[in-house]
Each structure stands twice: as C-alpha cells, then as structure tokens.
C-alpha cells in the first residue's frame, strides 16, 4: 500500500520558490587597519602599557638593583630577570605570561595574566644581585619593539588581504547568491528516514530520553570550553529539532519528550553553575544568574535556539512565566523563553561591538549567530521586535570588526583588549559559521560558503579534501586531534543547508567510507567521534536545503500545527520514519525497533466525534472522542504505512 503524498511531491524545492531573490555580497572595503571599536580598544590597552612602561622606567632609573629589576620587569614580562643576568629564567617568565594569557582565553580568569606579569617582575627583583645598563636597555625596548613588529606584520598582512579582497570583489560582481524566501502556500518538503537514519537517530534518542537526573552518554571533561555538557545538550536538541522538522512534523510523542528533557537538563546545577565561578574570576562579579547578565551567549543563545525550535514544532510551555527556573541550594533564577530573548536583545544593543561575549572578555562570531537565530524565532512566534534592530547592529559588527579584508571571518576577539587570534578561524570554523548565519544573514552565509568552496575545499574521486591544519583535525567535543571527522560533519551541515548538493554528497560519502560505525541493538553511531560530533552528524544527516532558515524564519506551516498528530507511540518498539499532515489527514511511515510487534498508537487533534478511515491499522474505522483523540493498534514487521483520513459525510 502506498499512501498518497500530502506535501512532499507537491512542494517546491527551496531553490525554486517564487519568493526567492538574488543579491551580490561584496566584501566591505576596510576604513582602516582595524575596525573602529577594535581601534579604540587597542589604543586604550596601549595607553595602559605606556603608563606601566613609564613607571617601570622610573623604577629602573633609581640605581637600586632590586627596584631597577622590578622596573625592568614591569616594562617587559621577564625583563627583571633579564636585567639581573638570568636569561633562562627570563624566558621562563615570558613563557609563564603566555601560558596565563592562554588560560585566560581558555577558562576566563581575568587577573591571571596581570598577576603573572607582576609575579615575574617581583621574581626578578628577588633574585637580582646586580643589573647592567645594557640588559636594562634590552628589557626596556623589548616590549615596544615587539608591539611595533606585531603592528608592522599585521599592517602588511592587512594590505595583502585587502588586495585579495579587491580581487575577490571583482569575482563577486559576476556572482549572485540566491536568498531563499519563505515557502508561502507551496508548503515544505517532508522526507522519509531510512533504516540507517533511524539507527543513528536512536543513538540521540536513547541519550535524550533518560531521566532528567541522568547524564549517561554525555562526555564530562570540563564546563568551560567546547566539550561542556551544555553544548552537548544543545547540539542534540538542534539535531532532534531538525529531524522532526524535515521528517516527522506530525509526530510529537517521545520525540518531543526527548527535546523537553534536553531543555530541562540545562536547569540542572551541574550544567549551569559554572557561570557563577566563571563570572567571578572573569568579571569579578558575584552575579550567578546564567541568563540575566551582559555576557554568556554560550548559554543564552545556544539554549534559546533549542527553545525556539521546540516551540516552533510542539507547544509554547516554555514561554510561560518562570517556566525555566534555575535553582540550587542557595539561588533561584526565574526565566522563560521571553526573558532569554530580551536579554539577548539587550546585550546586542548595549555592546560596542554589537556581538557580545560568549564568556568573560572573549567574543566569538559564530556564537552570536545563535543569539540572532533565537531572536528571529521568538519574534516570529510572539510578534516581538527584537531581531531587526539586533540584526542591523550585528551586520555592522560582523563587517567592520569580525571580517578580514579578504572576506574570511575572524573567529574570536578580546572585548577588553581588541586583539584577535586569527588562527582560531580555520576552514571548519568558517563552515560552521556559514551554516548558523544562514537564517539571519543569508548573503554573508552564501558568500562565506562560496569562499570556502572556491579557496579551501576540494573533491577528489568523489571524496572531500581539506587543507592540512590542526583546527581541521580537531574534534571539539573531546579536544582530540587526529581524524578530520568533525570538519566533514560541519561541511555536510553547511552544504545541505546552502543547497550545494555536490559538496554535501562528497562529505556524506567520505564519512560513510572512512568513519568506523559502531552498531549495537539497532543503534548506530560514529565510533571514534565524540558525542557532540555525533549529535552534529545527526543535524547534518537530517538537514536539507534551507532547513535551518525555514525552521527559524518560517517555522511549521499552520496545517502542521493544527492538523492530526501522532501524539504517542512506544519507544523503541515503534520508530517513526515519516509523519505529515495536510490539516485533515495523517500519513505515517513506521518501522519496528526490533522484533515484529503489535503496538498501540495515540492520534490527537482530530475533529471531535468524527469518524475516520484508517489504512494500515487493525481497525479500519475509528471514532474520535470528545477531545479529538483515538487509539490505534498496528502490526509492525517491517516498513509500514498508516493513513488516517476523515470519512466523507
């Protein structure tokens, strides 16, 4: 029996929608070597260093060996040890400062670097016997010389990148990007999951459906960087949201329960209480509220998008006042979807960069795309006006402060100092950013993908190739460097989202042929990848052209939100491969999770007291109760179709 297609087959591919438009996306010509906000931050930091250097100069000129070494140590980290004739110790002192800066970036302790600098200066004063004018002069000029050399190198690199950008702009004038518009009356495609898709989805469902107090299957290394539990929870939430949107929009049941579990696990103190510590040592603040603060987009934006996906597809329970309450033995912080959106909007509008910090001091370009996506979803469902003003400011910030003259996106910048780690924006970071930018800044997403495809990626014998870079071989879910699995996963995500079927197929083929798969009891996963990488692999597997953009900007069509829905099915006895409604009828494709089984299903949102014909169930006709609800029994031995449709009166 083949059920007639209700939406799939009669819908337009996103590329063919009449609401589409075409645009160019030239790289903005820089107004200076640095953006205006970055320039002001660098000037302020330079002024503080000049003051420190002058104080050090005064101390170094006193004639006392101890004060002189202390002054040289203030002029340059390790300078006091150098002035005192201990060059090896001076190198260790300078290395200690570099380590402190790295830990400041990795963990956020704002005082660690300056305290380390002062400690090396005191160390130099403590071990000095005598100093020489030559060594003092070397310590005095080392800092200014290093800054001048760094500025010269940056300026030269900026000129080269600007020249590259001008050349790319000439190419871009001949290239137009298609911006996918809303689906309108054409509807949205709903595909059917294969048995392989369902086996991989079960990996995520098994983890998400465990009780709220359990975190089995999650990797717990730290709560400050990419492997933190919150990122694993949200990445699995995105995957389940996308799977529901593209395969089973007319199925809530255990799928919606799994998403709720992921959302509510974030309220566990083991997940969110990191913020009190990070805010204390990163901002010297006692505010432990993980939402209502001027930073922390790594929670508000990432979690907010899962809230938006859930409400777009299921119900609005998390928009009720205090529906999301963070509670531990000493604190209660009441929030809801609306308060998360308000904080995101406020922080964008208050930030000089528009982009605001993920963690104390450090602003990441990709993290802020999650915040914008949250605002877009919230505005659509609640008719708030947060997104447009935020998007305008974020666009300026991206262009002026977080995009190099050659068009590549900068991954991270220090809010306080203005400095940027250019190495933190390799191909995989660019690709990830292109994916998450597509709903809110589709032209920048298209341009970024075009640059990646034209300049970095390749296809050889139908398989994807990447530049040889450490960042492209890093699995951020466990910090292991080795295979380029994660890079292939995010390329699959971006290529599918942006409609590049050639590169999506190459990424999928490469993953299938080169990644070991672990199979157990009907569940499959990438054996050598972290849980988070597996969750993002699900997002790529269930994605489609403009899937994220449609879900964030358009949401579920009205017929999906009001038509019949499969509200309950036993897991894992019943695996739902497809569930779709046209507003009147319900079409399902089901698989058994193991041995053949007779299963009981619950269908809701039918017309109360109306009779329905059922194809593929034990009973051929059913009568909806006063709540518009019926129970069905189905026999599953393999792929099985069920259709519930109203009988004509």
Coordinates of C-alpha atoms in Angstrom, one line a residue:
X1 CA 0.0 0.0 0.0
X2 CA 1.3 3.4 -0.9
X3 CA -0.2 6.4 0.8
X4 CA -0.6 9.5 -1.4
X5 CA 1.8 12.3 -0.7
X6 CA 0.2 15.2 1.1
X7 CA 3.0 17.8 1.0
X8 CA 6.1 16.1 -0.4
X9 CA 6.0 15.9 -4.2
X10 CA 3.7 18.9 -4.5
X11 CA 6.1 21.4 -2.8
X12 CA 8.7 23.4 -4.5
X13 CA 12.4 22.9 -3.8
X14 CA 13.6 25.9 -1.8
X15 CA 15.7 26.9 -4.8
X16 CA 12.5 27.3 -6.9
X17 CA 10.3 29.3 -4.6
X18 CA 8.8 32.4 -6.2
X19 CA 9.7 34.4 -3.0
X20 CA 13.4 33.9 -3.7
X21 CA 15.6 36.9 -4.5
X22 CA 19.1 37.3 -5.9
X23 CA 21.8 39.5 -4.4
X24 CA 25.5 40.2 -4.6
X25 CA 27.6 40.2 -1.4
X26 CA 30.8 42.2 -1.8
X27 CA 33.4 42.3 0.8
X28 CA 33.3 45.6 2.6
X29 CA 36.3 47.8 2.0
X30 CA 38.0 48.4 5.3
X31 CA 38.2 52.0 6.6
X32 CA 41.5 51.3 8.4
X33 CA 43.8 48.6 9.6
X34 CA 41.4 47.9 12.4
X35 CA 37.7 48.4 12.9
X36 CA 36.6 51.5 14.9
X37 CA 35.8 49.7 18.1
X38 CA 38.9 47.5 17.9
X39 CA 41.0 50.5 17.3
X40 CA 39.7 52.2 20.4
X41 CA 40.3 49.1 22.5
X42 CA 43.8 48.8 21.2
X43 CA 44.5 52.4 21.9
X44 CA 43.2 52.1 25.5
X45 CA 45.3 48.9 26.0
X46 CA 48.4 50.7 24.6
X47 CA 47.9 53.7 26.9
X48 CA 47.8 51.4 29.9
X49 CA 51.0 49.7 28.7
X50 CA 52.7 53.1 28.2
X51 CA 51.8 54.1 31.7
X52 CA 53.2 50.8 33.0
X53 CA 56.4 51.3 31.0
X54 CA 56.9 54.8 32.3
X55 CA 56.5 53.6 35.9
X56 CA 59.0 50.8 35.1
X57 CA 61.4 53.3 33.6
X58 CA 61.3 55.4 36.7
X59 CA 62.0 52.4 39.0
X60 CA 64.8 51.2 36.7
X61 CA 66.5 54.6 36.9
X62 CA 66.7 54.6 40.7
X63 CA 70.1 52.9 40.9
X64 CA 68.9 50.3 43.4
X65 CA 69.4 46.8 41.9
X66 CA 66.1 45.5 43.3
X67 CA 64.0 48.4 42.2
X68 CA 65.7 48.5 38.9
X69 CA 64.9 44.8 38.3
X70 CA 61.3 45.4 39.3
X71 CA 61.0 48.3 36.9
X72 CA 62.5 46.3 34.1
X73 CA 60.0 43.5 34.9
X74 CA 57.2 46.0 34.6
X75 CA 58.4 47.1 31.2
X76 CA 58.5 43.6 29.8
X77 CA 57.4 40.2 31.3
X78 CA 60.6 38.6 32.5
X79 CA 62.6 41.8 31.9
X80 CA 63.7 42.0 35.5
X81 CA 65.2 38.5 35.3
X82 CA 66.9 39.5 32.1
X83 CA 68.3 42.7 33.6
X84 CA 69.6 40.7 36.6
X85 CA 71.5 38.4 34.3
X86 CA 69.2 35.4 34.3
X87 CA 68.2 35.0 30.6
X88 CA 66.9 31.4 31.0
X89 CA 64.7 32.5 33.9
X90 CA 63.6 35.5 31.8
X91 CA 62.4 33.1 29.1
X92 CA 60.5 31.1 31.7
X93 CA 58.9 34.3 32.9
X94 CA 57.8 35.3 29.5
X95 CA 56.5 31.8 28.8
X96 CA 54.6 31.9 32.1
X97 CA 52.8 35.1 30.8
X98 CA 52.0 33.4 27.5
X99 CA 50.5 30.4 29.4
X100 CA 48.5 32.8 31.6
X101 CA 47.1 34.5 28.5
X102 CA 46.2 31.1 27.1
X103 CA 44.4 30.1 30.3
X104 CA 42.6 33.5 30.3
X105 CA 41.3 32.7 26.9
X106 CA 40.5 29.0 27.7
X107 CA 39.0 29.5 31.2
X108 CA 38.4 33.2 31.7
X109 CA 40.3 34.3 34.8
X110 CA 40.9 38.0 34.1
X111 CA 43.5 38.7 36.8
X112 CA 45.7 35.7 35.9
X113 CA 47.8 37.4 33.2
X114 CA 48.4 40.7 35.1
X115 CA 49.2 38.9 38.3
X116 CA 51.6 36.6 36.4
X117 CA 53.3 39.7 34.9
X118 CA 53.7 41.3 38.4
X119 CA 54.9 38.0 39.8
X120 CA 57.7 37.7 37.2
X121 CA 58.7 41.3 38.0
X122 CA 58.8 40.6 41.7
X123 CA 60.7 37.4 41.0
X124 CA 63.3 39.4 39.1
X125 CA 63.7 41.8 42.0
X126 CA 64.0 39.0 44.4
X127 CA 66.9 37.1 42.7
X128 CA 68.9 40.1 41.4
X129 CA 72.4 40.8 42.6
X130 CA 73.3 43.5 40.1
X131 CA 72.0 44.9 36.8
X132 CA 73.7 46.3 33.8
X133 CA 72.6 49.2 31.7
X134 CA 72.8 47.1 28.5
X135 CA 70.4 44.4 29.9
X136 CA 68.1 47.1 31.3
X137 CA 68.0 48.8 27.9
X138 CA 67.2 45.4 26.3
X139 CA 64.3 44.9 28.7
X140 CA 63.1 48.5 28.1
X141 CA 63.0 48.2 24.3
X142 CA 61.7 44.6 24.1
X143 CA 58.1 45.4 24.7
X144 CA 57.8 48.5 22.4
X145 CA 59.8 46.6 19.8
X146 CA 57.5 43.6 20.0
X147 CA 54.4 45.8 19.7
X148 CA 55.9 47.6 16.7
X149 CA 56.9 44.4 14.9
X150 CA 53.4 43.0 15.6
X151 CA 51.8 46.1 14.2
X152 CA 54.0 46.0 11.2
X153 CA 53.3 42.4 10.5
X154 CA 49.6 43.0 10.9
X155 CA 49.7 46.0 8.6
X156 CA 51.5 44.1 5.9
X157 CA 49.1 41.2 6.2
X158 CA 46.2 43.6 6.1
X159 CA 47.5 45.1 2.8
X160 CA 47.8 41.6 1.3
X161 CA 44.4 40.6 2.5
X162 CA 42.9 43.9 1.2
X163 CA 44.4 43.2 -2.2
X164 CA 43.0 39.7 -2.2
X165 CA 39.6 41.1 -1.2
X166 CA 39.6 43.5 -4.1
X167 CA 40.3 40.6 -6.4
X168 CA 37.5 38.6 -4.9
X169 CA 35.1 41.5 -5.1
X170 CA 35.7 41.6 -8.8
X171 CA 34.7 38.0 -9.0
X172 CA 31.7 38.6 -6.7
X173 CA 30.4 41.3 -9.0
X174 CA 29.9 38.5 -11.5
X175 CA 28.3 36.2 -9.0
X176 CA 24.8 36.4 -7.5
X177 CA 23.6 34.5 -4.5
X178 CA 20.1 33.1 -4.2
X179 CA 18.4 34.1 -0.9
X180 CA 15.7 31.6 -0.2
X181 CA 12.4 33.2 0.8
X182 CA 9.5 31.9 2.8
X183 CA 7.7 28.9 1.4
X184 CA 4.3 30.5 1.3
X185 CA 1.5 28.3 0.1
X186 CA 3.9 25.9 -1.6
X187 CA 4.5 24.1 1.7
X188 CA 7.7 22.4 2.8
X189 CA 9.2 19.0 1.8
X190 CA 9.0 16.1 4.2
X191 CA 11.4 13.3 3.5
X192 CA 11.3 9.7 4.9
X193 CA 14.0 8.4 7.1
X194 CA 15.8 5.2 6.0
X195 CA 16.6 2.4 8.4
X196 CA 20.1 3.7 8.6
X197 CA 18.8 7.2 9.5
X198 CA 16.6 5.7 12.3
X199 CA 19.5 3.7 13.7
X200 CA 21.6 6.8 14.1
X201 CA 18.7 8.8 15.4
X202 CA 18.2 6.1 18.1
X203 CA 21.7 7.0 19.5
X204 CA 20.4 10.5 20.2
X205 CA 17.0 9.5 21.4
X206 CA 18.4 6.9 23.8
X207 CA 20.6 9.5 25.4
X208 CA 17.8 12.2 25.5
X209 CA 15.1 10.0 26.8
X210 CA 16.8 9.0 30.0
X211 CA 15.5 10.6 33.2
X212 CA 16.4 14.2 33.9
X213 CA 18.9 13.4 36.7
X214 CA 21.0 11.1 34.5
X215 CA 23.7 12.2 32.0
X216 CA 24.8 8.8 30.7
X217 CA 26.3 9.0 27.3
X218 CA 27.4 12.6 27.7
X219 CA 31.2 13.3 28.0
X220 CA 32.2 15.2 31.0
X221 CA 35.6 16.8 30.7
X222 CA 35.0 20.4 31.7
X223 CA 32.3 23.0 31.8
X224 CA 34.2 25.9 30.3
X225 CA 35.1 25.0 26.8
X226 CA 33.6 23.3 23.7
X227 CA 33.2 19.9 25.4
X228 CA 30.9 21.3 28.2
X229 CA 27.7 19.5 28.8
X230 CA 25.5 22.4 27.7
X231 CA 27.0 22.2 24.2
X232 CA 26.2 18.5 24.0
X233 CA 22.7 19.1 25.2
X234 CA 22.0 21.9 22.7
X235 CA 23.7 20.2 19.7
X236 CA 21.5 17.1 20.3
X237 CA 18.5 19.5 20.6
X238 CA 19.2 21.0 17.2
X239 CA 19.5 17.5 15.7
X240 CA 16.2 16.4 17.1
X241 CA 14.5 19.6 16.1
X242 CA 15.8 19.3 12.5
X243 CA 14.8 15.6 12.4
X244 CA 11.2 16.4 13.5
X245 CA 11.0 19.4 11.0
X246 CA 12.2 17.5 7.9
X247 CA 10.9 14.0 8.6
X248 CA 8.2 13.9 11.3
X249 CA 6.5 17.2 11.8
X250 CA 3.2 15.5 12.6
X251 CA 4.8 13.4 15.4
X252 CA 5.3 14.7 18.9
X253 CA 5.3 11.7 21.3
X254 CA 8.7 10.6 22.5
X255 CA 10.4 12.9 20.1
X256 CA 9.0 16.0 21.8
X257 CA 9.7 14.4 25.2
X258 CA 13.3 13.9 24.2
X259 CA 13.6 17.6 23.3
X260 CA 12.0 18.6 26.6
X261 CA 14.4 16.5 28.5
X262 CA 17.4 18.2 26.8
X263 CA 15.9 21.7 27.5
X264 CA 15.2 20.9 31.2
X265 CA 18.6 19.2 31.8
X266 CA 20.2 22.7 31.3
X267 CA 18.4 23.6 34.5
X268 CA 20.4 21.1 36.5
X269 CA 23.0 22.9 38.6
X270 CA 25.7 20.6 37.2
X271 CA 25.2 22.2 33.8
X272 CA 24.7 25.9 34.6
X273 CA 26.5 26.6 37.9
X274 CA 29.8 27.0 36.0
X275 CA 28.7 30.6 35.3
X276 CA 29.0 31.7 38.9
X277 CA 32.6 30.7 39.0
X278 CA 33.5 31.9 35.5
X279 CA 31.8 35.3 36.1
X280 CA 33.6 35.6 39.5
X281 CA 37.1 35.1 38.1
X282 CA 36.3 36.5 34.7
X283 CA 34.5 39.7 35.6
X284 CA 35.0 39.9 39.4
X285 CA 31.2 39.8 39.6
X286 CA 29.0 37.9 42.1
X287 CA 26.1 37.6 39.6
X288 CA 25.4 33.9 39.3
X289 CA 22.4 34.2 37.1
X290 CA 23.4 32.3 33.9
X291 CA 20.8 34.3 31.8
X292 CA 20.5 37.8 33.1
X293 CA 24.0 39.2 32.6
X294 CA 25.8 41.1 29.9
X295 CA 27.7 38.1 28.5
X296 CA 27.2 34.3 28.3
X297 CA 25.8 34.0 24.8
X298 CA 27.2 30.5 25.0
X299 CA 24.2 29.6 27.2
X300 CA 21.5 32.2 26.3
X301 CA 22.0 32.0 22.5
X302 CA 22.7 28.2 22.2
X303 CA 19.9 27.2 24.6
X304 CA 17.5 29.8 23.3
X305 CA 17.6 28.4 19.8
X306 CA 16.6 24.9 21.1
X307 CA 13.7 26.7 22.9
X308 CA 12.7 28.3 19.6
X309 CA 12.9 25.0 17.7
X310 CA 10.8 23.2 20.3
X311 CA 8.1 25.9 20.4
X312 CA 8.0 26.1 16.6
X313 CA 7.2 22.4 16.3
X314 CA 5.4 21.5 19.5
X315 CA 4.0 23.8 22.2
X316 CA 4.7 27.1 24.0
X317 CA 5.1 25.8 27.5
X318 CA 8.5 27.4 27.9
X319 CA 7.1 30.8 27.2
X320 CA 5.0 30.8 30.4
X321 CA 6.4 33.0 33.2
X322 CA 9.1 31.2 35.3
X323 CA 8.8 28.1 33.1
X324 CA 12.5 27.8 33.1
X325 CA 13.8 28.2 36.7
X326 CA 17.4 27.7 37.6
X327 CA 17.6 26.6 41.2
X328 CA 20.2 25.3 43.6
X329 CA 20.5 25.2 47.4
X330 CA 21.2 29.0 47.6
X331 CA 19.7 30.7 44.5
X332 CA 16.5 30.8 42.4
X333 CA 16.7 32.5 38.9
X334 CA 13.3 32.5 37.2
X335 CA 13.3 32.7 33.4
X336 CA 11.3 31.7 30.3
X337 CA 11.8 31.9 26.5
X338 CA 10.8 35.6 26.5
X339 CA 13.4 36.6 29.2
X340 CA 16.1 34.8 27.3
X341 CA 15.2 36.7 24.1
X342 CA 15.0 40.0 26.0
X343 CA 18.5 39.5 27.5
X344 CA 19.9 38.6 24.1
X345 CA 18.4 41.8 22.5
X346 CA 19.6 44.0 25.4
X347 CA 23.2 42.7 25.2
X348 CA 23.4 43.2 21.5
X349 CA 22.1 46.7 21.7
X350 CA 24.5 47.6 24.6
X351 CA 27.7 46.1 23.2
X352 CA 30.0 48.4 21.4
X353 CA 30.9 45.6 19.1
X354 CA 27.2 44.5 18.8
X355 CA 28.5 41.0 19.1
X356 CA 28.9 40.3 22.8
X357 CA 31.0 38.0 24.8
X358 CA 30.4 34.2 25.0
X359 CA 32.4 34.1 28.1
X360 CA 34.1 36.9 30.1
X361 CA 36.0 39.1 27.6
X362 CA 36.0 36.7 24.6
X363 CA 33.6 37.4 21.7
X364 CA 33.1 34.6 19.2
X365 CA 31.5 35.4 15.9
X366 CA 29.8 32.0 15.5
X367 CA 28.3 32.1 19.0
X368 CA 26.4 35.4 18.2
X369 CA 24.7 33.8 15.3
X370 CA 22.9 31.5 17.8
X371 CA 21.6 34.6 19.6
X372 CA 20.3 36.2 16.4
X373 CA 18.6 32.9 15.4
X374 CA 16.9 32.8 18.9
X375 CA 15.6 36.4 18.4
X376 CA 14.3 35.6 14.9
X377 CA 12.4 32.5 16.1
X378 CA 11.0 34.4 19.1
X379 CA 9.9 37.4 17.0
X380 CA 8.1 35.2 14.6
X381 CA 6.0 33.4 17.3
X382 CA 5.5 36.2 19.7
X383 CA 5.4 39.3 17.5
X384 CA 8.2 41.0 19.4
X385 CA 10.6 43.4 17.6
X386 CA 14.0 42.2 18.9
X387 CA 15.6 40.7 15.8
X388 CA 15.7 43.5 13.2
X389 CA 17.5 46.1 15.3
X390 CA 19.9 43.4 16.6
X391 CA 20.5 42.1 13.1
X392 CA 21.3 45.6 11.8
X393 CA 23.9 46.1 14.5
X394 CA 25.3 42.6 14.2
X395 CA 25.7 43.1 10.5
X396 CA 27.8 46.2 11.0
X397 CA 29.8 44.5 13.7
X398 CA 30.5 41.5 11.5
X399 CA 31.5 43.6 8.6
X400 CA 33.7 46.1 10.4
X401 CA 35.2 44.1 13.4
X402 CA 35.0 40.4 12.6
X403 CA 35.6 40.1 8.9
X404 CA 39.1 40.3 7.4
X405 CA 39.7 42.3 4.2
X406 CA 39.9 39.1 2.2
X407 CA 36.4 38.1 3.3
X408 CA 37.3 35.4 5.9
X409 CA 35.6 35.6 9.2
X410 CA 37.5 36.2 12.4
X411 CA 36.7 33.6 15.0
X412 CA 37.4 35.4 18.2
X413 CA 38.3 38.8 19.6
X414 CA 39.1 40.2 23.1
X415 CA 36.4 42.6 24.2
X416 CA 38.8 44.4 26.5
X417 CA 42.0 44.5 24.5
X418 CA 40.7 44.3 20.9
X419 CA 43.3 41.6 19.9
X420 CA 42.2 38.6 17.8
X421 CA 43.6 35.1 17.5
X422 CA 43.5 34.7 13.7
X423 CA 44.4 31.0 13.9
X424 CA 41.0 30.3 15.5
X425 CA 39.1 30.7 12.3
X426 CA 40.1 27.7 10.2
X427 CA 38.0 26.1 7.5
X428 CA 35.8 24.1 9.9
X429 CA 35.1 27.3 11.9
X430 CA 34.3 29.2 8.7
X431 CA 32.0 26.4 7.6
X432 CA 30.2 26.2 10.9
X433 CA 29.6 30.0 10.9
X434 CA 28.2 29.9 7.4
X435 CA 25.7 27.3 8.5
X436 CA 24.4 29.2 11.5
X437 CA 24.5 32.6 9.8
X438 CA 22.1 31.4 7.0
X439 CA 18.8 32.3 8.8
X440 CA 19.7 35.8 9.8
X441 CA 22.4 36.9 7.4
X442 CA 21.9 34.7 4.3
X443 CA 24.1 36.7 2.0
X444 CA 27.0 36.6 4.3
X445 CA 26.5 32.9 4.8
X446 CA 26.4 32.3 1.0
X447 CA 29.5 34.4 0.5
X448 CA 31.4 32.6 3.2
X449 CA 30.4 29.2 1.8
X450 CA 31.5 30.4 -1.7
X451 CA 34.9 31.5 -0.3
X452 CA 35.3 28.2 1.5
X453 CA 34.4 26.1 -1.6
X454 CA 36.5 28.2 -4.0
X455 CA 39.6 28.6 -1.8
X456 CA 39.8 25.7 0.7
X457 CA 37.7 22.7 0.0
X458 CA 38.2 20.2 -2.8
X459 CA 36.7 16.9 -4.1
X460 CA 39.0 14.1 -5.2
X461 CA 37.5 10.8 -6.5
X462 CA 34.1 11.9 -5.1
X463 CA 35.5 12.5 -1.6
X464 CA 36.1 15.7 0.3
X465 CA 39.5 17.1 0.9
X466 CA 40.6 19.7 3.5
X467 CA 43.7 21.9 4.0
X468 CA 46.2 20.4 6.3
X469 CA 45.6 22.3 9.5
X470 CA 45.3 21.3 13.2
X471 CA 42.0 23.1 13.5
X472 CA 40.6 21.0 10.7
X473 CA 41.6 17.8 12.5
X474 CA 40.2 18.7 15.9
X475 CA 37.1 17.2 17.5
X476 CA 36.0 20.0 19.8
X477 CA 33.7 17.6 21.6
X478 CA 36.7 15.8 23.2
X479 CA 39.7 18.0 22.2
X480 CA 41.4 15.2 20.3
X481 CA 43.4 16.0 17.2
X482 CA 43.6 13.2 14.7
X483 CA 40.8 12.5 12.2
X484 CA 39.1 15.3 10.3
X485 CA 35.7 13.8 11.2
X486 CA 34.2 17.0 12.7
X487 CA 35.3 19.0 9.6
X488 CA 33.4 16.6 7.3
X489 CA 30.4 16.8 9.6
X490 CA 30.1 20.6 9.6
X491 CA 30.7 20.7 5.8
X492 CA 27.8 18.3 5.4
X493 CA 25.7 20.6 7.5
X494 CA 26.6 23.7 5.6
X495 CA 26.5 22.2 2.1
X496 CA 23.0 20.8 2.7
X497 CA 21.7 24.0 4.3
X498 CA 23.1 26.2 1.4
X499 CA 21.9 23.8 -1.3
X500 CA 25.3 22.6 -2.5
X501 CA 24.4 19.0 -3.4
X502 CA 27.8 18.3 -4.9
X503 CA 29.7 19.0 -1.7
X504 CA 27.1 17.5 0.5
X505 CA 27.3 14.2 -1.4
X506 CA 31.1 14.3 -1.2
X507 CA 31.1 14.9 2.6
X508 CA 28.5 12.2 3.1
X509 CA 30.4 9.7 1.1
X510 CA 33.6 10.5 2.9
X511 CA 32.0 10.0 6.3
X512 CA 30.4 6.7 5.1
X513 CA 33.5 5.2 3.7
X514 CA 36.1 6.4 6.2
X515 CA 34.4 6.6 9.6
X516 CA 34.1 3.4 11.6
X517 CA 30.5 2.8 12.7
X518 CA 29.6 1.2 16.0
X519 CA 26.3 -0.9 15.9
X520 CA 24.6 -2.3 18.9
X521 CA 21.0 -3.4 19.4
X522 CA 19.7 -1.4 16.5
X523 CA 21.7 1.8 17.4
X524 CA 24.4 3.2 15.3
X525 CA 27.0 6.0 15.9
X526 CA 30.3 7.2 14.7
X527 CA 32.6 5.0 16.7
X528 CA 35.7 7.3 17.0
X529 CA 33.9 10.7 17.3
X530 CA 32.8 12.5 20.4
X531 CA 29.1 12.6 21.5
X532 CA 28.9 16.2 20.3
X533 CA 30.3 15.3 16.9
X534 CA 27.7 12.5 16.6
X535 CA 24.9 14.9 17.5
X536 CA 26.1 17.4 14.8
X537 CA 26.3 14.5 12.4
X538 CA 22.6 13.9 13.1
X539 CA 22.0 17.6 12.3
X540 CA 23.8 17.2 9.0
X541 CA 22.0 13.9 8.3
X542 CA 18.5 15.3 8.7
X543 CA 19.2 18.7 7.2
X544 CA 18.1 19.9 3.8
X545 CA 18.4 22.9 1.6
X546 CA 17.4 25.9 3.8
X547 CA 16.2 23.6 6.5
X548 CA 17.6 25.8 9.3
X549 CA 16.5 29.0 7.7
X550 CA 12.9 27.7 7.1
X551 CA 12.7 26.4 10.7
X552 CA 14.0 29.6 12.3
X553 CA 12.4 32.2 10.0
X554 CA 9.2 30.5 8.9
X555 CA 8.5 27.7 11.3
X556 CA 6.0 24.9 10.9
X557 CA 3.1 25.7 8.5
X558 CA -0.3 26.2 10.0
X559 CA -1.6 22.8 8.8
X560 CA 1.3 21.1 10.7
X561 CA 0.4 23.0 13.9
X562 CA -3.3 22.3 13.7
X563 CA -3.8 19.0 11.8
X564 CA -3.8 15.5 13.1
X565 CA -0.7 14.4 15.0
X566 CA 0.7 11.1 16.2
X567 CA 0.9 12.0 19.9
X568 CA 2.2 8.8 21.4
X569 CA 4.0 5.6 20.3
X570 CA 6.0 3.2 22.4
X571 CA 9.8 3.6 22.1
X572 CA 11.8 1.8 20.9
X573 CA 9.2 -0.6 19.7
X574 CA 7.9 1.9 17.1
X575 CA 10.3 4.1 15.1
X576 CA 8.7 6.9 13.1
X577 CA 10.3 7.4 9.7
X578 CA 7.8 9.9 8.4
X579 CA 4.8 11.7 9.8
X580 CA 3.0 14.5 7.9
X581 CA -0.4 16.1 7.8
X582 CA -2.3 18.3 5.3
X583 CA -4.5 19.6 8.1
X584 CA -7.2 16.9 7.6
X585 CA -5.4 13.6 7.3
X586 CA -2.3 12.0 8.8
X587 CA 0.2 9.9 6.9
X588 CA 2.8 7.8 8.8
X589 CA 5.7 5.5 7.9
X590 CA 6.7 3.3 10.8
X591 CA 9.4 0.7 11.4
X592 CA 9.7 -1.8 14.3
X593 CA 12.5 -1.1 16.7
X594 CA 13.3 -4.8 16.9
X595 CA 11.2 -8.0 16.5
X596 CA 7.7 -7.8 15.0
X597 CA 5.3 -6.1 17.4
X598 CA 1.7 -5.1 17.7
X599 CA 1.8 -1.5 19.0
X600 CA -0.7 1.0 20.3
X601 CA -0.6 4.5 18.9
X602 CA -2.4 7.6 20.0
X603 CA -3.6 10.2 17.4
X604 CA -4.8 13.6 18.5
X605 CA -6.1 16.9 17.1
X606 CA -8.8 15.1 15.1
X607 CA -12.3 16.6 14.8
X608 CA -14.2 15.6 18.0
X609 CA -16.9 12.9 17.5
X610 CA -15.9 12.5 13.8
X611 CA -15.4 9.1 12.2
X612 CA -12.1 8.4 10.4
X613 CA -11.0 5.7 8.0
X614 CA -7.7 4.0 8.8
X615 CA -5.4 2.2 6.4
X616 CA -2.7 0.1 7.8
X617 CA -4.1 -0.4 11.3
X618 CA -6.0 -3.3 12.9
X619 CA -9.3 -1.4 12.9
X620 CA -10.4 0.1 9.6
X621 CA -12.6 2.8 11.1
X622 CA -12.3 4.8 14.3
X623 CA -14.4 7.5 16.0
X624 CA -12.6 10.4 17.6
X625 CA -13.6 11.1 21.2
X626 CA -14.8 14.5 22.5
X627 CA -11.2 15.6 22.8
X628 CA -10.4 14.6 19.1
X629 CA -8.4 11.6 20.2
X630 CA -8.2 8.0 19.1
X631 CA -6.1 4.9 19.9
X632 CA -4.9 2.6 17.1
X633 CA -3.3 -0.8 17.0
X634 CA -0.8 -1.6 14.3
X635 CA 1.2 -4.7 13.5
X636 CA 4.8 -3.9 12.5
X637 CA 7.1 -6.4 10.9
X638 CA 9.0 -4.0 8.6
X639 CA 8.4 -0.7 6.9
X640 CA 4.7 0.0 7.4
X641 CA 2.4 2.8 6.2
X642 CA -0.6 4.1 8.1
X643 CA -3.1 6.7 6.9
X644 CA -5.8 8.3 9.0
X645 CA -8.4 10.3 7.0
X646 CA -11.8 11.7 7.7
X647 CA -14.8 9.8 6.3
X648 CA -16.9 11.9 4.0
X649 CA -20.3 12.7 5.4

